[in-house]
Coordinates of C-alpha atoms in Angstrom, one line a residue:
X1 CA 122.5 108.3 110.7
X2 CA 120.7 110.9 112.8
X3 CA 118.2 111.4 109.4
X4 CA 117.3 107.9 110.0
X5 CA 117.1 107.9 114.3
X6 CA 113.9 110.6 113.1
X7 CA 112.1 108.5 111.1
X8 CA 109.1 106.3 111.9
X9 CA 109.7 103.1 113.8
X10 CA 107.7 101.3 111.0
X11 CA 110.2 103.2 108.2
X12 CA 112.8 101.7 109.8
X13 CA 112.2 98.6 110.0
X14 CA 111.2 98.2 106.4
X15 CA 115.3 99.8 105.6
X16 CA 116.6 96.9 108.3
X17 CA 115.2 94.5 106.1
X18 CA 116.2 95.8 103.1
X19 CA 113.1 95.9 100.6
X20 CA 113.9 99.4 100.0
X21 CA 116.8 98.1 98.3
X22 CA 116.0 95.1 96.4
X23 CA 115.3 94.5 92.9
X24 CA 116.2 98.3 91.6
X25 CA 115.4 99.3 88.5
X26 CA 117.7 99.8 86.3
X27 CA 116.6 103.4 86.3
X28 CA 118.1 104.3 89.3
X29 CA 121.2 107.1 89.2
X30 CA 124.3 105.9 90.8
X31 CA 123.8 108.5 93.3
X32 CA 120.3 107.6 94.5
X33 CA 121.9 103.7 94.9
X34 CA 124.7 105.0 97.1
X35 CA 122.3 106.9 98.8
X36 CA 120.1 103.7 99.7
X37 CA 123.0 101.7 100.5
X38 CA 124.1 104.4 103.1
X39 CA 120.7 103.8 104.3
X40 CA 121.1 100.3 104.5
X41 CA 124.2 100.6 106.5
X42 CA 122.8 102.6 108.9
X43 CA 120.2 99.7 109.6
X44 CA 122.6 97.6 110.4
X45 CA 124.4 99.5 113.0
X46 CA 121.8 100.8 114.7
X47 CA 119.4 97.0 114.4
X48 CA 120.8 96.4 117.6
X49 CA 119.2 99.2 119.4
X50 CA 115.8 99.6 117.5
X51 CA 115.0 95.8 119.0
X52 CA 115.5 97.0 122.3
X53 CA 113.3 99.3 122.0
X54 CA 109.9 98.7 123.8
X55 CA 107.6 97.4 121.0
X56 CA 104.7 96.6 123.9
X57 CA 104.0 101.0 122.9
X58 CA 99.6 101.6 123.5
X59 CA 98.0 101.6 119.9
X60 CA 95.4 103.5 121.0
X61 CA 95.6 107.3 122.7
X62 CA 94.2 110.5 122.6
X63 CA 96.1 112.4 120.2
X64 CA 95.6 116.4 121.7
X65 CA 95.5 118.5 118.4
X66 CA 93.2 121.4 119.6
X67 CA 90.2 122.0 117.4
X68 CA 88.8 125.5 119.4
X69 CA 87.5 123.7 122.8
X70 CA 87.7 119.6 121.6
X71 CA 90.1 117.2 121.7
X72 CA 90.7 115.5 118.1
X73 CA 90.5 111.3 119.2
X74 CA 92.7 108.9 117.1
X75 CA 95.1 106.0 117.8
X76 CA 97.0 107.2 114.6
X77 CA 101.0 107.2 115.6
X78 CA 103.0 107.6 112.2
X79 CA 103.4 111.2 110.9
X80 CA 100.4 112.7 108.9
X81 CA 100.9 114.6 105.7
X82 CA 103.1 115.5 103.1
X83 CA 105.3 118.1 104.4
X84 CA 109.1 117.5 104.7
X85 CA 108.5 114.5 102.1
X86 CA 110.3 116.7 99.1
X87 CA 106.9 115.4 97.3
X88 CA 106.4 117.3 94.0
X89 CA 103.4 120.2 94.0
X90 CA 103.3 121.2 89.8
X91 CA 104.7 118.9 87.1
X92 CA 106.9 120.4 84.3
X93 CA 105.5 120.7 80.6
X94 CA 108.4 118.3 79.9
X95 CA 106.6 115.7 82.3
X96 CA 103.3 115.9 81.0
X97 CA 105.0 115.7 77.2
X98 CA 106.2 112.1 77.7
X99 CA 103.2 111.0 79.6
X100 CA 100.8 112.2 77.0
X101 CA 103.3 110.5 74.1
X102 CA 103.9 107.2 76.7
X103 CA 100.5 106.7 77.9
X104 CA 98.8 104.9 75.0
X105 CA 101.9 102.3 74.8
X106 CA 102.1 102.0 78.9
X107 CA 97.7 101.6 79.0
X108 CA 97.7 97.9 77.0
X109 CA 100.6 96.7 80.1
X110 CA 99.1 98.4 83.1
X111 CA 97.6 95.5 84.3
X112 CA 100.6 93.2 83.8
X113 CA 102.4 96.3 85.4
X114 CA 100.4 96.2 88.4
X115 CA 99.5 92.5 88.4
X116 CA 103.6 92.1 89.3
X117 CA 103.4 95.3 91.0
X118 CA 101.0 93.0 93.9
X119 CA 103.4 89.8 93.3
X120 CA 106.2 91.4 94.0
X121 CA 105.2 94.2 96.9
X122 CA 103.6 91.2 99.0
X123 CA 106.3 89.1 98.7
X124 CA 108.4 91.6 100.0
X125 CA 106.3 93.1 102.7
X126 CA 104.1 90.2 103.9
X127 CA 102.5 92.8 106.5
X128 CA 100.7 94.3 103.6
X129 CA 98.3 91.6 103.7
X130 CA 96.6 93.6 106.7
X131 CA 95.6 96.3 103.9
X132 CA 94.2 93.8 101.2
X133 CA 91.3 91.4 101.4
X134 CA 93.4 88.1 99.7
X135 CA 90.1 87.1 97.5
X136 CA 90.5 90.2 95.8
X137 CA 94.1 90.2 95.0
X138 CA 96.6 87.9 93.4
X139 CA 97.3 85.1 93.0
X140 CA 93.5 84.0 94.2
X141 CA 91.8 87.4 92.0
X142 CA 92.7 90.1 89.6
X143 CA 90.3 92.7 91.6
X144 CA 92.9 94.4 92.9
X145 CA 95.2 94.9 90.0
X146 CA 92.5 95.6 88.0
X147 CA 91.6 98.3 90.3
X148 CA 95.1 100.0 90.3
X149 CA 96.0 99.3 86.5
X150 CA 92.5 101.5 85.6
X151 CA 93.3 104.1 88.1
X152 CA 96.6 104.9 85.9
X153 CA 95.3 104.5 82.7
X154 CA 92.3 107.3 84.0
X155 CA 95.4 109.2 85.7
X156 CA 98.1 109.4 82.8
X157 CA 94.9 110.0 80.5
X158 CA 94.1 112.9 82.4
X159 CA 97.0 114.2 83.0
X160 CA 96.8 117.4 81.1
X161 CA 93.3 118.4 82.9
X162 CA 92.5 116.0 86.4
X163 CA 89.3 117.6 87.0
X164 CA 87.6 114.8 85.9
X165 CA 89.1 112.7 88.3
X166 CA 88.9 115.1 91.1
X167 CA 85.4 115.8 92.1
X168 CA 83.3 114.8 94.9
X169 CA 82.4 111.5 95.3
X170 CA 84.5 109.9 92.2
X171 CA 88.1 108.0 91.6
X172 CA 90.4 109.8 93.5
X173 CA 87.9 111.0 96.6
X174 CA 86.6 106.7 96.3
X175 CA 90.4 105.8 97.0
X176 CA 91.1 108.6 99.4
X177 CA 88.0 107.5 101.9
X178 CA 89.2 103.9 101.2
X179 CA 93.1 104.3 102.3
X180 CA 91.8 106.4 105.8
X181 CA 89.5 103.7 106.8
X182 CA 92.4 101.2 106.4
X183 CA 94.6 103.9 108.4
X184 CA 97.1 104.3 105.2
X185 CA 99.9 106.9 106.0
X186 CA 101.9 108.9 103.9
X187 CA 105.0 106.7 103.7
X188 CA 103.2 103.8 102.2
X189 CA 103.2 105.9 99.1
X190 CA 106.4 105.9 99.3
X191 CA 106.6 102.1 99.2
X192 CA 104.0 101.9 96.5
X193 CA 106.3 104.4 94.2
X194 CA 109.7 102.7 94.6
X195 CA 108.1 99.3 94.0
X196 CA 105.1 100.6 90.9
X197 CA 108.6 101.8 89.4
X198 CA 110.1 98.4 89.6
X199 CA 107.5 96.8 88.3
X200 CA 107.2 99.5 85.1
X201 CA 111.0 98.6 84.3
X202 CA 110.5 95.1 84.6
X203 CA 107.5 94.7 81.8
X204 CA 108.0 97.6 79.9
X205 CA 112.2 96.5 79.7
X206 CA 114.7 99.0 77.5
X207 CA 111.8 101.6 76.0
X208 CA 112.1 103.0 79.5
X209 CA 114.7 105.3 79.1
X210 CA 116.0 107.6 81.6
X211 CA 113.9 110.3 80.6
X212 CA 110.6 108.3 80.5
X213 CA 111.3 106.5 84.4
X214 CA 111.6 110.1 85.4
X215 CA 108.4 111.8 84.1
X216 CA 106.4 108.5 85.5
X217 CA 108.1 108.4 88.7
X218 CA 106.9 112.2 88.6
X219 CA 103.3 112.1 88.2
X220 CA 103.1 109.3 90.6
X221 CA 105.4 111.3 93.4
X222 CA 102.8 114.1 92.4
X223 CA 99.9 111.9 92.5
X224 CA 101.0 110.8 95.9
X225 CA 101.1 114.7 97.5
X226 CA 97.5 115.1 96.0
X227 CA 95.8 112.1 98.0
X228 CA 98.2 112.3 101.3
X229 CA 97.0 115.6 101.8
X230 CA 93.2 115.0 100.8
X231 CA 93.5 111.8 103.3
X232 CA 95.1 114.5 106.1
X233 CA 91.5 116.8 105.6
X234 CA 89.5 113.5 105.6
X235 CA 91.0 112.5 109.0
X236 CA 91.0 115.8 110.1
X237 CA 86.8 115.9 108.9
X238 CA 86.4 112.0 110.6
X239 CA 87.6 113.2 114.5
X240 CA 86.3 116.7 114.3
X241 CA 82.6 115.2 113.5
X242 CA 80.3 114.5 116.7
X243 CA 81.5 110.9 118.5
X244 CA 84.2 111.0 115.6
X245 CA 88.2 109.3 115.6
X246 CA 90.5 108.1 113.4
X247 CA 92.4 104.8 113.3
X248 CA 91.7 101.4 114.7
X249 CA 89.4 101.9 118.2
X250 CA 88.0 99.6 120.4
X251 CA 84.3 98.9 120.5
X252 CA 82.6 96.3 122.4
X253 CA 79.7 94.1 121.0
X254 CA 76.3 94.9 122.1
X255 CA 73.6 92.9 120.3
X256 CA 73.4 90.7 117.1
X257 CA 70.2 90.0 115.5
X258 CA 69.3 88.1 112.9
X259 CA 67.4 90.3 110.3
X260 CA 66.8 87.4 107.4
X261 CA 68.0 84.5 106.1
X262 CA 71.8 84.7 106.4
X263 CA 72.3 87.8 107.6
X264 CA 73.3 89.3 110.6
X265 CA 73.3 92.6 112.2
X266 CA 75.9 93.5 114.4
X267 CA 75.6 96.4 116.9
X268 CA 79.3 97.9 118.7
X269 CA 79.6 100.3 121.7
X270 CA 83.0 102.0 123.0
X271 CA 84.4 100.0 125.8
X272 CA 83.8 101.7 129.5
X273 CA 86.6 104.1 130.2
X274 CA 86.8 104.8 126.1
X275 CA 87.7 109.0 124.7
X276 CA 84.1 107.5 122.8
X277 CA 82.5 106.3 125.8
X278 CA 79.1 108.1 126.4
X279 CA 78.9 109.6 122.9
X280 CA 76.8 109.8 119.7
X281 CA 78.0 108.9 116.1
X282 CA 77.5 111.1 113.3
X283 CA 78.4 110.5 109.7
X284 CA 77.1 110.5 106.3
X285 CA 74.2 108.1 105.4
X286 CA 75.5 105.2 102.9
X287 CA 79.0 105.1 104.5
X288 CA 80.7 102.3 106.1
X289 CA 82.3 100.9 108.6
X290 CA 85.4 99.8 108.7
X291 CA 85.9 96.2 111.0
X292 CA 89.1 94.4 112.1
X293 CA 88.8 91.2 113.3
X294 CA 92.5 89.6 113.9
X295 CA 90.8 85.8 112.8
X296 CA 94.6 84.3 112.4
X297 CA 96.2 85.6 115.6
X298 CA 98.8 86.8 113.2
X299 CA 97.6 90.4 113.1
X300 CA 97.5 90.0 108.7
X301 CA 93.1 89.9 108.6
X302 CA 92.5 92.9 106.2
X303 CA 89.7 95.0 107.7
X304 CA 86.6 94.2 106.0
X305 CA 83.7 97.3 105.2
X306 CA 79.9 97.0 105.8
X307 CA 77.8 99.9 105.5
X308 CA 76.8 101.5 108.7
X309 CA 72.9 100.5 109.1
X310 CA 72.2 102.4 112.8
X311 CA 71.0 105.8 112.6
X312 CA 73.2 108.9 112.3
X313 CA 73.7 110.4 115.9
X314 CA 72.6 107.0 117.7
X315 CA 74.7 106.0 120.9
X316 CA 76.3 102.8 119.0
X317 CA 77.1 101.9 115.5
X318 CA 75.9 98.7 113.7
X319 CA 76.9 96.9 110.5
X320 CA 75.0 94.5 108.5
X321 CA 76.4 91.2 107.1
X322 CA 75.8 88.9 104.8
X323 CA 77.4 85.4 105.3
X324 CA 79.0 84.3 101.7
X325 CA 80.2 81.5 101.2
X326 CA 84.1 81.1 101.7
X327 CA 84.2 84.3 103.2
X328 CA 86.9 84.2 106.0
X329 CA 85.7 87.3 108.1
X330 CA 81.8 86.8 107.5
X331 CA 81.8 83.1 108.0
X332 CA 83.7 83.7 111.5
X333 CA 81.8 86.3 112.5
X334 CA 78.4 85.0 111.9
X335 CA 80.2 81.8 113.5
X336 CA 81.9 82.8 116.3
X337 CA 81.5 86.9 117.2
X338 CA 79.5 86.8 120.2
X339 CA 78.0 89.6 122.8
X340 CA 80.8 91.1 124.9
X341 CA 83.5 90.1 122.8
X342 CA 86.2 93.1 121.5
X343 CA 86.7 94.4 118.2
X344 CA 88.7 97.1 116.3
X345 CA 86.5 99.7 114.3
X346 CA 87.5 102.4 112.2
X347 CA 85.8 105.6 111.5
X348 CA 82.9 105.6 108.9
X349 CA 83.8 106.9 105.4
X350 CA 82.6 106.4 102.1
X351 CA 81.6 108.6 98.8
X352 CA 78.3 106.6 97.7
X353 CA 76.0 109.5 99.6
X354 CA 72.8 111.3 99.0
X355 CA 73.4 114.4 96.8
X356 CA 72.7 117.7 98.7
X357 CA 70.5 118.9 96.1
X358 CA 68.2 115.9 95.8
X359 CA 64.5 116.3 95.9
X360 CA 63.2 113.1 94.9
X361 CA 65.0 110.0 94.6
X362 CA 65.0 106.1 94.1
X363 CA 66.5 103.6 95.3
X364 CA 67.1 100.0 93.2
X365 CA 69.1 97.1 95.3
X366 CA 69.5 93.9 95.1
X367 CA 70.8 91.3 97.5
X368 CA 72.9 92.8 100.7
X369 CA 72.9 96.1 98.7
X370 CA 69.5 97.3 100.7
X371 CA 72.1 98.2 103.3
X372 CA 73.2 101.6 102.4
X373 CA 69.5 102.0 101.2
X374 CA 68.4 101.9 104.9
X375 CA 69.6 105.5 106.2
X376 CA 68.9 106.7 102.8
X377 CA 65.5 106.1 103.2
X378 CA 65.2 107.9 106.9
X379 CA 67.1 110.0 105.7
X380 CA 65.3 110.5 102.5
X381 CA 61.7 110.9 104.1
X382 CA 58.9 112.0 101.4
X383 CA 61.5 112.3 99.0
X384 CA 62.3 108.6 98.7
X385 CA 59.8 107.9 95.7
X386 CA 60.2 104.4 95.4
X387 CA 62.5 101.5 97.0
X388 CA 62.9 98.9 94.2
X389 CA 64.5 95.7 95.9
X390 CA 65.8 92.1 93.9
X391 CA 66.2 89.3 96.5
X392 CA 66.2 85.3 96.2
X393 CA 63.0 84.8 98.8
X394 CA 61.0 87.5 101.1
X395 CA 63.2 85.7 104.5
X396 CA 66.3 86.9 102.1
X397 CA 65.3 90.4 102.3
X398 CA 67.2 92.3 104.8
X399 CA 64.8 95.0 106.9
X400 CA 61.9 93.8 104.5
X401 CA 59.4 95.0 107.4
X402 CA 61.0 98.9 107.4
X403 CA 60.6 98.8 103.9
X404 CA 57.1 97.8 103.3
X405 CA 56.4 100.6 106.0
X406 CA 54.1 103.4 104.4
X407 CA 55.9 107.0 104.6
X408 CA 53.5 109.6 105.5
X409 CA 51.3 110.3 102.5
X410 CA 51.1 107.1 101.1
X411 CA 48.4 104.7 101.7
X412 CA 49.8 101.4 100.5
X413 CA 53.5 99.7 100.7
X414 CA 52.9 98.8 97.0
X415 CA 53.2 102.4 96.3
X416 CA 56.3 103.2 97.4
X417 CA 58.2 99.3 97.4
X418 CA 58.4 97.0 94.6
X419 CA 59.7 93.6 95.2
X420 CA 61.3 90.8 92.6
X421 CA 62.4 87.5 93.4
X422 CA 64.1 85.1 92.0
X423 CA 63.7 81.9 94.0
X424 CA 59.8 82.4 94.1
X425 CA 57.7 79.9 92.5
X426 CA 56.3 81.7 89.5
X427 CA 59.2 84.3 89.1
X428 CA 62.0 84.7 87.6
X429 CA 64.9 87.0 87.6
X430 CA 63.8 90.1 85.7
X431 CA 66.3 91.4 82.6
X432 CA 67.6 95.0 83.6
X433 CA 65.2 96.0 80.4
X434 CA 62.5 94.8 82.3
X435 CA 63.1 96.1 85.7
X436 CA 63.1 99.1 83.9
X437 CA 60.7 99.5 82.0
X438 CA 58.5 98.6 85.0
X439 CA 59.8 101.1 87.5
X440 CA 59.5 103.5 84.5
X441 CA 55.9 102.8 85.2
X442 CA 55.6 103.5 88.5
X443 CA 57.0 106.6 88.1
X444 CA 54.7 107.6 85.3
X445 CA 57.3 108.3 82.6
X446 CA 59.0 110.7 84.8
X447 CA 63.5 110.3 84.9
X448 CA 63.5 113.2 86.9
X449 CA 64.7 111.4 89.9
X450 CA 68.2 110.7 91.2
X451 CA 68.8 106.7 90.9
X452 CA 70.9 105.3 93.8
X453 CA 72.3 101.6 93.1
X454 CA 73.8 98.7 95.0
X455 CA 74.1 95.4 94.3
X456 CA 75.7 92.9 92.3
X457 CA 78.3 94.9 89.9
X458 CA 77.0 93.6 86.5
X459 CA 73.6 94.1 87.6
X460 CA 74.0 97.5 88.6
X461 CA 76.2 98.1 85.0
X462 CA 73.1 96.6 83.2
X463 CA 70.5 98.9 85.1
X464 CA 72.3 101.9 84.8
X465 CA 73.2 101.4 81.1
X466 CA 69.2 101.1 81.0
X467 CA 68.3 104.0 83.6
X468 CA 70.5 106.6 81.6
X469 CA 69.1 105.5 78.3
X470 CA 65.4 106.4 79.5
X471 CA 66.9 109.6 80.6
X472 CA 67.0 109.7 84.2
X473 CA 68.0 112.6 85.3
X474 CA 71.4 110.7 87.7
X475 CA 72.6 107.5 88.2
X476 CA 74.2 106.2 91.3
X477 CA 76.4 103.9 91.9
X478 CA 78.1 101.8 94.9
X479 CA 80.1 98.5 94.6
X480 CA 80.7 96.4 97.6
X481 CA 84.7 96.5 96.6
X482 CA 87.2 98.3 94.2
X483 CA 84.6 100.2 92.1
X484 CA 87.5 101.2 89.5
X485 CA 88.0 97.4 89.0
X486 CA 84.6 97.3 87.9
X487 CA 82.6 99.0 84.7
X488 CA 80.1 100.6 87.2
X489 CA 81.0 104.6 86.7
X490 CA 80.5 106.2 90.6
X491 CA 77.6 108.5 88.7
X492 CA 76.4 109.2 85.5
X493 CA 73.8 111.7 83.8
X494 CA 71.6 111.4 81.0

C-alpha cells in the first residue's frame, strides 16, 4: 500500500483501471498474479483519494538539476531512469541459449506478434494514441508493427554480440532520439513488456514454455535498461545544450511563409516570461522538431516531426511542412495555424547528421526531403559538392532560390545543383540507374564522397542500392517515419 502511495500518479492510474492485470499470460507464476492482485486491491482503496487529488498540477517547470552554474529546463514530471526498477544489467548464458535456439521459429510471427501487440495495447490504453501517428499503425497501416517486429528479429539476432545495433546513428540510437522527442519515460517499458509478453503467448500458444517466456521476458527487461538509460544521457545532452529543454514547451508562432507550392514554413519563439525566452537554439543539423498540436481537444494528436530548417544558434526555431493529402496535422496546420497562436514543441533530436569526419559530400532529395538538406548545406560550405534535387515542378521545390545559390568558388548553379522533374513537359521521372549514372558524371567518376538521402523510402532504397554498387565511399539515409519498417539501412559502405 505505501509501495504504491510512491509511485507515479500516471502508474497509478493505469493499476486503478486494471490493464496491468488483464489478459495474463498463461506464463505468469502464481506468485507474480497474487502479487498483481494485491496491487489491484490497493487501487481500489485508495481510488477514492487519488481523484481528489488536484489534477489542474503545471506541466511545464523548471526542473533545478545543477549542471556547474545552469539550470537544466524541462517540463518532464515522471521519474527518469532505470534505477530502483529491478531491471536486468547482464543476461545469463542460459538466456541467450533459448533465444539463439527460439529466434528463427519466433522471426516468421513477429509481425503477427506485434501486429496484436498494437491491437491489444491501444485498446487497453486509449491514451497511447498521443505517442502514435494512427496512419502509421493499425488497423489503418502496418508501419508501425512493421517497425517493432524488425526491431526484434535484428535484436534476438544479435543477441550474442549487439554491437551492430548499438552504434551511433543506427537502430537502437534511431528509437532512442525518437521515444525522447515524444517524452517516453521509463515505465512505459514496463507496459510495453507486460503486454509484448501477452501478445508472444497468445500467437506463439503452448511452445512457449515456462522456460522460453522467461528468457524472452529477459532480453526485453534487459533491452528496456539499455534504451531508458541511453534516453536519460539524451535528455540530459537536449537541456544541457545552448537554448536547450526537454518535454513538451511552449512556443509562440512568429511567421509563416509560403516557400513553394504546398508548403509552408513555420517559424516558433518561446512565449514572453519563458526559462527559453531571450535565448538561442543549438542542435545538430538534419534533426527535427518535434510539434504538438492538440487538433481534437481530446489531448490524443500524436506529435508530428519536421526537420528543423532555421539555423543552428538562431533566436527561434522553424519547421518546414508539406501539406499531404489526408494528413490530419499538416492539413490543419497549413489550414488553420496562424501568427500568435500557441503550440507545444519538443527538443530537436534526430540521428540522420553530418559525419564528423566528412570532407566532401552530396546531397540527393526528392520531394520535402530538401529539408534536412538545408542546414546541411550551410553547414556543409565548400564541402557540399553537389545538391541533386527530384521535384514534380520548379514552384514544388522547397528553398529552390538557396540552392541554385553559387558557394564560393563556383561560378555557375549548374555546377553544384542538378534538378529533375517530373511534371515538366519533356521529362520524365529518371530510373535510380539513371540518376546515377548522371551524378556519377558530375563527379567525374569519383565515389569518394559521403551520400546523404531523403526522400521517398523506395526511392532512396533504389538510389542507394545504385550508389553503393558504383562504390561510393557512404551512403546516408533518412526516412520521414519508422526507418526500421522500411528496407532503407540508416548507412551503408561500399
Amino acid at each position: 500500500f505505501v509501495i504504491f502511495l510512491n509511485i507515479p500518479v500516471y502508474f497509478q492510474q493505469i493499476l486503478i483501471k486494471g490493464y496491468l492485470i488483464m489478459d495474463l499470460s498463461p506464463f505468469v507464476s502464481e506468485t507474480n498474479l497474487a502479487l498483481k492482485l494485491i496491487a489491484a486491491s490497493a487501487c481500489t482503496l485508495v481510488a477514492s483519494l487519488l481523484l481528489s487529488r488536484d489534477s489542474s498540477k503545471s506541466k511545464q517547470k523548471l526542473a533545478p538539476e545543477s549542471n556547474s552554474d545552469r539550470v537544466n529546463i524541462s517540463s518532464l514530471e515522471n521519474k527518469r531512469g532505470s534505477e530502483g526498477m529491478g531491471l536486468p544489467t547482464v543476461l545469463s548464458q542460459t538466456t541467450l541459449d533459448i533465444i539463439v535456439a527460439t529466434a528463427p521459429a519466433v522471426a516468421p510471427k513477429c509481425l503477427e506478434i506485434t501486429s496484436h501487440f498494437y491491437s491489444n495495447v491501444i485498446a487497453k490504453l486509449p491514451s497511447l494514441l498521443a505517442f502514435f501517428n494512427p496512419a502509421h499503425n493499425i488497423p489503418v497501416s502496418l508501419h508501425q508493427p512493421k517497425a517493432l517486429a524488425n526491431s526484434l528479429v535484428a535484436y534476438a539476432s544479435n543477441i550474442t554480440d549487439l554491437s551492430p545495433l548499438l552504434v551511433p546513428g543506427g537502430a537502437v540510437a534511431a528509437i532512442c532520439h525518437r521515444h525522447c522527442a515524444l517524452g517516453i519515460f521509463p515505465e512505459s517499458y514496463v507496459i510495453v513488456h507486460d503486454n509484448l509478453m501477452i501478445s508472444i503467448g497468445h500467437i506463439l500458444g503452448s511452445i512457449v514454455t515456462p522456460e522460453i517466456y522467461k528468457a524472452w521476458s529477459n532480453i526485453v527487461l534487459f533491452l528496456a535498461k539499455v534504451m531508458i538509460d541511453t534516453e536519460e544521457d539524451l535528455y540530459q545532452m537536449a537541456e544541457q545544450r545552448e537554448g536547450g529543454w526537454s518535454g513538451p514547451m511552449d512556443f509562440r508562432v512568429s511567421e509563416i511563409t509560403q516557400v513553394a507550392k504546398g508548403i509552408k514554413s513555420f517559424s516558433f519563439k518561446p512565449l514572453p516570461g519563458s526559462p527559453l525566452a531571450g535565448k538561442s537554439f543549438e542542435f545538430t543539423p538534419g534533426q527535427y522538431l518535434s510539434l504538438i498540436v492538440d487538433v481534437d481537444g481530446d489531448g490524443l494528436t500524436a506529435p508530428r516531426h519536421y526537420t528543423v530548417t532555421s539555423p543552428p544558434g538562431a533566436d527561434f526555431l522553424q519547421c518546414t511542412v508539406k501539406q499531404i493529402k489526408g494528413g490530419k496535422l499538416s492539413t490543419h496546420i497549413h489550414q488553420h495555424l496562424k501568427v500568435g497562436d500557441t503550440v507545444k514543441l519538443a527538443a530537436p533530436f534526430g540521428v540522420f547528421t553530418l559525419d564528423e569526419d566528412v570532407q566532401s559530400a552530396v546531397l540527393m532529395s526528392a520531394g520535402i526531403g530538401i529539408t534536412p538538406m538545408l542546414n546541411f548545406k550551410r553547414t556543409l560550405g565548400s564541402k557540399c559538392r553537389l545538391c541533386v534535387h527530384v521535384d514534380s515542378t520548379p514552384e514544388s521545390f522547397a528553398y529552390r532560390d538557396f540552392f541554385l545559390s553559387a558557394p564560393t568558388g563556383k561560378e555557375k548553379s549548374n555546377e553544384t545543383l542538378l534538378e529533375k522533374y517530373t511534371r515538366v513537359p519533356g521529362e520524365k521521372r529518371p530510373s535510380a540507374q539513371k540518376l546515377v549514372a548522371e551524378v556519377w558524371d558530375k563527379l567525374d567518376g569519383n565515389g569518394n564522397h559521403h551520400f546523404y538521402l531523403c526522400g521517398p523510402e523506395n526511392w532512396m532504397e533504389a538510389v542507394s542500392k545504385e550508389l553503393i554498387g558504383k562504390g561510393a565511399k557512404k551512403v546516408v539515409c533518412e526516412v520521414f517515419g519508422s526507418q526500421l519498417a522500411t528496407g532503407c539501412p540508416f548507412f551503408q559502405s561500399s
